[in-house]
PDB file of C-alpha atoms and ligand atoms in Angstrom:
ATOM      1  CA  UNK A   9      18.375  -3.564 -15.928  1.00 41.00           C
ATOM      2  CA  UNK A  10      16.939  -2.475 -12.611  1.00 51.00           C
ATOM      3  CA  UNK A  11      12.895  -0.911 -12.489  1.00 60.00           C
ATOM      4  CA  UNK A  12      13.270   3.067 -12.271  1.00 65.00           C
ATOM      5  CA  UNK A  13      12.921   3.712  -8.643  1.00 72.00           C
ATOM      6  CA  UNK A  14       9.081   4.735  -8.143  1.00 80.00           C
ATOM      7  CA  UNK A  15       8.345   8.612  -7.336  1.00 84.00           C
ATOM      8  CA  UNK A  16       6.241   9.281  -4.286  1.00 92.00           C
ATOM      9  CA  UNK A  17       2.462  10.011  -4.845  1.00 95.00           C
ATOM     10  CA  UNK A  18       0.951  12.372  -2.970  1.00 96.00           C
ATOM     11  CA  UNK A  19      -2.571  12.598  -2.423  1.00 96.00           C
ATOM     12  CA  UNK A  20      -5.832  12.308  -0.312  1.00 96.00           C
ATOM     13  CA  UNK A  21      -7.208   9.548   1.407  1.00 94.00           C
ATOM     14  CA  UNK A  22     -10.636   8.402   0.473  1.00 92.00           C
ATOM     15  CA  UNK A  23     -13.403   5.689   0.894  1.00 86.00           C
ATOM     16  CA  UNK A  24     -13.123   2.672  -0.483  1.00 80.00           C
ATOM     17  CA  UNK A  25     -15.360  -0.420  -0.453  1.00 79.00           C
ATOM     18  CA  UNK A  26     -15.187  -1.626   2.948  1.00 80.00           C
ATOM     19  CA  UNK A  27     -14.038  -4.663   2.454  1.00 85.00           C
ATOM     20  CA  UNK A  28     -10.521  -4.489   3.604  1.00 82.00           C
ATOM     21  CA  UNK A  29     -11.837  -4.396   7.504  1.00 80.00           C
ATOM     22  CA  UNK A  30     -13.416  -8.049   6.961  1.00 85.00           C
ATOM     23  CA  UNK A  31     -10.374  -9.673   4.988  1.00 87.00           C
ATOM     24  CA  UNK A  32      -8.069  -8.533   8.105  1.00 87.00           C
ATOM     25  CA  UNK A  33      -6.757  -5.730   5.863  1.00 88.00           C
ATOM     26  CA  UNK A  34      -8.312  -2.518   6.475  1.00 89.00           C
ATOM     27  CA  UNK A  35      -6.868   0.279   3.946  1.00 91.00           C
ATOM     28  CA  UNK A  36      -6.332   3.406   3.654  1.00 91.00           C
ATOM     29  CA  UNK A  37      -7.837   4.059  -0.462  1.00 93.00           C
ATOM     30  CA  UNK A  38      -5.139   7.383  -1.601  1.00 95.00           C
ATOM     31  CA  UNK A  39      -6.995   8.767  -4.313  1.00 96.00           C
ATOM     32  CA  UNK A  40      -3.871  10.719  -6.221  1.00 96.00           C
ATOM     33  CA  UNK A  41      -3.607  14.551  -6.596  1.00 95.00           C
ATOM     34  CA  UNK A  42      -4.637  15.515  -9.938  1.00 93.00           C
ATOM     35  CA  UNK A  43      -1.638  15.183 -12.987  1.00 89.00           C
ATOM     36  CA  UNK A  44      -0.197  12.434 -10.542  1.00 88.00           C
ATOM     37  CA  UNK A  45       2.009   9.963 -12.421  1.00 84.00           C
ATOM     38  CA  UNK A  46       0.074   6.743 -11.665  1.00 80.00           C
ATOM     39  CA  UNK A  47       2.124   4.243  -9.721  1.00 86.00           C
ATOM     40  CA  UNK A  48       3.148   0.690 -11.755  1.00 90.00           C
ATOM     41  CA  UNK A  49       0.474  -1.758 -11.170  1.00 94.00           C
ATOM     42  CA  UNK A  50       1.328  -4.415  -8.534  1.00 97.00           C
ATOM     43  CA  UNK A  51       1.736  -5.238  -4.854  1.00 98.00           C
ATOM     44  CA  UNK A  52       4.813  -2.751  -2.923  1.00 97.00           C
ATOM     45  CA  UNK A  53       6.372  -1.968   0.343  1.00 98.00           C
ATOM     46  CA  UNK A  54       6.353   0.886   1.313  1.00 97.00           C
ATOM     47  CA  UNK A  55       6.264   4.278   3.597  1.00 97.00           C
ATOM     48  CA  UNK A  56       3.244   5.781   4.563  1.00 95.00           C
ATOM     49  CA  UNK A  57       3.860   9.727   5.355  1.00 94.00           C
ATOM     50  CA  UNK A  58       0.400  11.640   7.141  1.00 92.00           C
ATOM     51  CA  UNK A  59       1.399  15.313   6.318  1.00 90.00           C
ATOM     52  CA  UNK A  60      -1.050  16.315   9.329  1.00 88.00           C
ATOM     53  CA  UNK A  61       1.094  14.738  12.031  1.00 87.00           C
ATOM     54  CA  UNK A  62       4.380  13.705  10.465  1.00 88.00           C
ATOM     55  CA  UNK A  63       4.142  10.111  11.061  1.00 90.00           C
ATOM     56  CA  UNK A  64       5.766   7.871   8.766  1.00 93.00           C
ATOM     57  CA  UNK A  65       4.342   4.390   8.769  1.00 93.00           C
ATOM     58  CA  UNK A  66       5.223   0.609   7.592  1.00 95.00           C
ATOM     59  CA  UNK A  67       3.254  -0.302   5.183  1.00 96.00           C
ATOM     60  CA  UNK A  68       2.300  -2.946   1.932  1.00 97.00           C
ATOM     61  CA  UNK A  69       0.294  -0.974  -1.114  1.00 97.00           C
ATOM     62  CA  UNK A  70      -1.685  -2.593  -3.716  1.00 97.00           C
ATOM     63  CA  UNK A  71      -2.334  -0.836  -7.169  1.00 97.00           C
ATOM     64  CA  UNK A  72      -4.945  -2.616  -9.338  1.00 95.00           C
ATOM     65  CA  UNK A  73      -8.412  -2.763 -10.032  1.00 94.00           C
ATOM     66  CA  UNK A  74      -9.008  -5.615  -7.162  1.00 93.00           C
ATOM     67  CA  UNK A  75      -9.442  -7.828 -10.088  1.00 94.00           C
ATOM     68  CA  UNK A  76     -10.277 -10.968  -7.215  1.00 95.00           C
ATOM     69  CA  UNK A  77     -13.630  -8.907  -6.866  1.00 91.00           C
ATOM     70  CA  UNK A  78     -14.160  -7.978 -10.349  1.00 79.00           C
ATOM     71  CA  UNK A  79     -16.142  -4.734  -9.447  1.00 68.00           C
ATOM     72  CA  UNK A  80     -14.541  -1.696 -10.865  1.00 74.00           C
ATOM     73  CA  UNK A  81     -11.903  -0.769 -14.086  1.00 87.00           C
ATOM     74  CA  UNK A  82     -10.482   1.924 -11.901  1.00 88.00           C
ATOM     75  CA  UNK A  83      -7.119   1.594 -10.130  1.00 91.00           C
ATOM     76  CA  UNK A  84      -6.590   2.019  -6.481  1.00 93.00           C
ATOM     77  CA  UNK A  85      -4.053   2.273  -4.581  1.00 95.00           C
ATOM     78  CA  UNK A  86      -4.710   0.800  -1.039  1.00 95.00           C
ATOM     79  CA  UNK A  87      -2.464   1.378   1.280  1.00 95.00           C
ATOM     80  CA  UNK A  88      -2.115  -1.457   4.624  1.00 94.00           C
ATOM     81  CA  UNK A  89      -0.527  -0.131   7.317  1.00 93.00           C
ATOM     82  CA  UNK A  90       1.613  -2.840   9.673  1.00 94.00           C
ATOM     83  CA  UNK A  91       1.159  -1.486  13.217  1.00 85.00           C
ATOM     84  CA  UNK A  92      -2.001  -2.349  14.221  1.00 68.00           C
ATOM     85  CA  UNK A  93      -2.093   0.834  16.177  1.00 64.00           C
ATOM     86  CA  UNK A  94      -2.509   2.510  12.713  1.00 55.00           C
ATOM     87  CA  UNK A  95      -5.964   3.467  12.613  1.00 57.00           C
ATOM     88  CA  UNK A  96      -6.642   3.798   8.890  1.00 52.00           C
ATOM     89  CA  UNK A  97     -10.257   4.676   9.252  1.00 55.00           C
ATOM     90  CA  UNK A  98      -8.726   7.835  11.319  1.00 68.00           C
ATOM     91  CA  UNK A  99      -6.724   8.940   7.815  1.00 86.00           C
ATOM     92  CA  UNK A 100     -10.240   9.939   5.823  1.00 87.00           C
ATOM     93  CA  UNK A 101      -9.676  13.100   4.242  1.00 93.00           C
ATOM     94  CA  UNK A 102      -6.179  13.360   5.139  1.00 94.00           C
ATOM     95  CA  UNK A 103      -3.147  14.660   3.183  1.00 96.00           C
ATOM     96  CA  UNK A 104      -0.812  11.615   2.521  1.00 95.00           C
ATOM     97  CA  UNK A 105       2.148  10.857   0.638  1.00 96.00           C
ATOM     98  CA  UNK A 106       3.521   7.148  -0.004  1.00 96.00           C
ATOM     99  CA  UNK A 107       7.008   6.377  -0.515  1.00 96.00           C
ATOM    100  CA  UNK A 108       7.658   3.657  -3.038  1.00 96.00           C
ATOM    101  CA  UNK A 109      10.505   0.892  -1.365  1.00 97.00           C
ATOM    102  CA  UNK A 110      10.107  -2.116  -3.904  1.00 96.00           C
ATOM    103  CA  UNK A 111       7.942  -3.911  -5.799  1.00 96.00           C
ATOM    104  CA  UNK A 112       6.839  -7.323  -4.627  1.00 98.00           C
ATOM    105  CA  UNK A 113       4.658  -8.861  -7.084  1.00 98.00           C
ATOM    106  CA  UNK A 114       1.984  -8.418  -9.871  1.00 98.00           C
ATOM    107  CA  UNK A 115      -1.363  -8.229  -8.755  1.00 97.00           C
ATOM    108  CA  UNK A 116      -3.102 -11.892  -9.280  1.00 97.00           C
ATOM    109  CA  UNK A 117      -6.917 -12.324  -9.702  1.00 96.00           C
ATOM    110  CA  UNK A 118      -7.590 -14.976  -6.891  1.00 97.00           C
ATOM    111  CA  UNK A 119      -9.807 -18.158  -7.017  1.00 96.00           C
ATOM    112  CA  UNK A 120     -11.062 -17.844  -3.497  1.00 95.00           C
ATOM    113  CA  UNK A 121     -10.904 -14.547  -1.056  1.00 94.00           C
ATOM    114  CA  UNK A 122      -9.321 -17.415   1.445  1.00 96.00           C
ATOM    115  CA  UNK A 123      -6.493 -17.247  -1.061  1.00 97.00           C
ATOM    116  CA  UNK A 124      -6.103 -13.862  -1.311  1.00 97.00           C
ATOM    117  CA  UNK A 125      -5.669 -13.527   2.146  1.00 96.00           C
ATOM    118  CA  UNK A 126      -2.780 -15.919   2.458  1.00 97.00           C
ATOM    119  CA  UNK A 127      -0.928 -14.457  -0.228  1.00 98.00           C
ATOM    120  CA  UNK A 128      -1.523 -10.740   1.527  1.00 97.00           C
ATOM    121  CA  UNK A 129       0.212 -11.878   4.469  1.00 96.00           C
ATOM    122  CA  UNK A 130       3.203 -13.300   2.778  1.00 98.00           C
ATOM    123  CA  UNK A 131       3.082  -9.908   0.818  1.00 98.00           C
ATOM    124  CA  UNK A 132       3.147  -8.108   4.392  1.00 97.00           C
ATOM    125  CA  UNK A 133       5.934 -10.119   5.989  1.00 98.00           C
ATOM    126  CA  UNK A 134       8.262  -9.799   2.483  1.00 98.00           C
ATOM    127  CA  UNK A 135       7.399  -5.856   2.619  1.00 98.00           C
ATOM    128  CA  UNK A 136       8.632  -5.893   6.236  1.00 98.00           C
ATOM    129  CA  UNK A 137      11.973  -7.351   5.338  1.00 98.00           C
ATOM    130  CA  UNK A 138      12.317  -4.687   2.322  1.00 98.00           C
ATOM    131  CA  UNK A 139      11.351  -2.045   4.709  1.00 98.00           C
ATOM    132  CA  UNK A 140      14.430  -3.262   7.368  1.00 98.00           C
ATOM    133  CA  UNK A 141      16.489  -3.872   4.370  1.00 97.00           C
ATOM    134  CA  UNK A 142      19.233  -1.288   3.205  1.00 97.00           C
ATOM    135  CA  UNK A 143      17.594   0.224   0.743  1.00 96.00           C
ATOM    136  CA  UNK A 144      13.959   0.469   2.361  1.00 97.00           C
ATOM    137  CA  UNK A 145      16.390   2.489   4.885  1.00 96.00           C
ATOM    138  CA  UNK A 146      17.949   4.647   2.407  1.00 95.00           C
ATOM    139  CA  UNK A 147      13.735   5.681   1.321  1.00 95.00           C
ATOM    140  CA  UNK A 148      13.023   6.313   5.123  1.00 96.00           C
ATOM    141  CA  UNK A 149      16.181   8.293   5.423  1.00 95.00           C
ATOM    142  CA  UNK A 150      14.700  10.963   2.688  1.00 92.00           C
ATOM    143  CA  UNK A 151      11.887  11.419   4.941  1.00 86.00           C
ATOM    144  CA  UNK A 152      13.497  12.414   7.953  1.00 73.00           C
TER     145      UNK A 152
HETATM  146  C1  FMN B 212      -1.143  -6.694   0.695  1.00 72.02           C
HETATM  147  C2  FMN B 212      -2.295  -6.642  -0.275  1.00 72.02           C
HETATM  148  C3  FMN B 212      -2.272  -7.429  -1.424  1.00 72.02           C
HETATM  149  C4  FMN B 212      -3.338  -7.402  -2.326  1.00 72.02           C
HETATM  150  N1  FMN B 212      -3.298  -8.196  -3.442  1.00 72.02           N
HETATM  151  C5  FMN B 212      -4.368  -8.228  -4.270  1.00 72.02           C
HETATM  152  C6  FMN B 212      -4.377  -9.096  -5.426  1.00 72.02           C
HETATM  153  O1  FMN B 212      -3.380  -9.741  -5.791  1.00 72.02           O
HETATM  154  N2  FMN B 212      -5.526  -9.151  -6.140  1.00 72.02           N
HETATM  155  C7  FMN B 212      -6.638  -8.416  -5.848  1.00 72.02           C
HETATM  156  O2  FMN B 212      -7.636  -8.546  -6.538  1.00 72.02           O
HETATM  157  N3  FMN B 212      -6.634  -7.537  -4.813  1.00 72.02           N
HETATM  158  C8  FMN B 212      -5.536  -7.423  -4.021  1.00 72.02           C
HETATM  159  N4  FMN B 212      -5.518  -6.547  -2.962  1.00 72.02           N
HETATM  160  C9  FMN B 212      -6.571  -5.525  -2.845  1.00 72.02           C
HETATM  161  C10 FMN B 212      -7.780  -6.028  -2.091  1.00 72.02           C
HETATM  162  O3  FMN B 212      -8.655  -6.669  -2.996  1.00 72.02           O
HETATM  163  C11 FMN B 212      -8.469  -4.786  -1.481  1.00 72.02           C
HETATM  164  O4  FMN B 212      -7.580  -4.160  -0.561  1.00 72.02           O
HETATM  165  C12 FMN B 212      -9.737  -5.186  -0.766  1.00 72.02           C
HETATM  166  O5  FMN B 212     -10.676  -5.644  -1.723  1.00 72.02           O
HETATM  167  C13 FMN B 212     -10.348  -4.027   0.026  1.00 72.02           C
HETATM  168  O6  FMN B 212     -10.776  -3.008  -0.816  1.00 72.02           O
HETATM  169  P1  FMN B 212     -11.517  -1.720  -0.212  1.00 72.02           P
HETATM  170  O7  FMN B 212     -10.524  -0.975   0.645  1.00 72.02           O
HETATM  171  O8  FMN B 212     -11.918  -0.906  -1.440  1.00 72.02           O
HETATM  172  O9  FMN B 212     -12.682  -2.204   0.588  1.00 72.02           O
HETATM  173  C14 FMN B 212      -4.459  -6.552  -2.074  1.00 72.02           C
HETATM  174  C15 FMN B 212      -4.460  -5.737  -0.914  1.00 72.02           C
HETATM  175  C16 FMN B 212      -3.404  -5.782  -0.029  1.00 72.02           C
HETATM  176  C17 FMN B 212      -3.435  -4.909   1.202  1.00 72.02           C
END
């Protein structure tokens, strides 16, 4: 049977560790409005919606604890926008919402940060074929 489709989550964007700047992945950290279902645990494509200016966004989410850096039992969700004209560190304190498109894979604790890496950009170029696929359409579509 075929995963529920995954409800947006609205919510506020906050700081996060850093560290996303240095792997070649700066995030924007969405810490979800209070009674929010949580999103399921994993790596996603995605939509990224700034309520201040409209602008929806292409973009790969992970929700986990960052297990890789073993630093924290609380789940993010991290949100890695494509264009590189998407200045994440712009979207602190803004109102977001993120649309949900499909889920790509479970989140993996990593050997090496090297390793992570590579398996972030295979998550980004899968999450831009879901995002051009039909469905990823029919999520934009909602938005508009
Ligand atoms: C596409 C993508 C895939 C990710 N996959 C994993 C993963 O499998 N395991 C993990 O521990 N962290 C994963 N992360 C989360 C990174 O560990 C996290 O974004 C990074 O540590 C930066 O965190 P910060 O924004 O709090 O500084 C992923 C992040 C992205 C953007």
């Amino acid at each position: 049977m075929a995963d529920a489709p995954t409800p947006p989550l609205a919510g506020t964007v906050v700081h996060g560790a850093g560290r996303g700047r240095g792997l070649g992945f700066p995030t924007a950290n969405v810490s979800p409005d209070p009674g929010t279902p949580a999103p399921p645990a994993g790596i996603h494509s995605g939509w990224l919606v700034r309520r201040a200016t409209g602008g929806v966004h292409r973009a790969t989410i992970s929700v986990g604890t960052n297990p890789t850096f073993c630093d924290t039992t609380e789940v993010h969700t991290e949100v890695y926008c494509h264009d590189p004209s998407d200045e994440v560190g712009d979207l602190y304190g803004e109102r977001v919402e993120v649309w949900f498109v499909a889920r790509i894979r479970e989140t993996e604790t990593f050997a090496s940060v090297a390793e992570l890496v590579l398996a972030a950009r295979e998550d980004i170029r899968r999450s831009e074929a879901l995002l051009d696929s039909e469905h990823g359409r029919r999520v934009l579509a909602l938005l508009s």
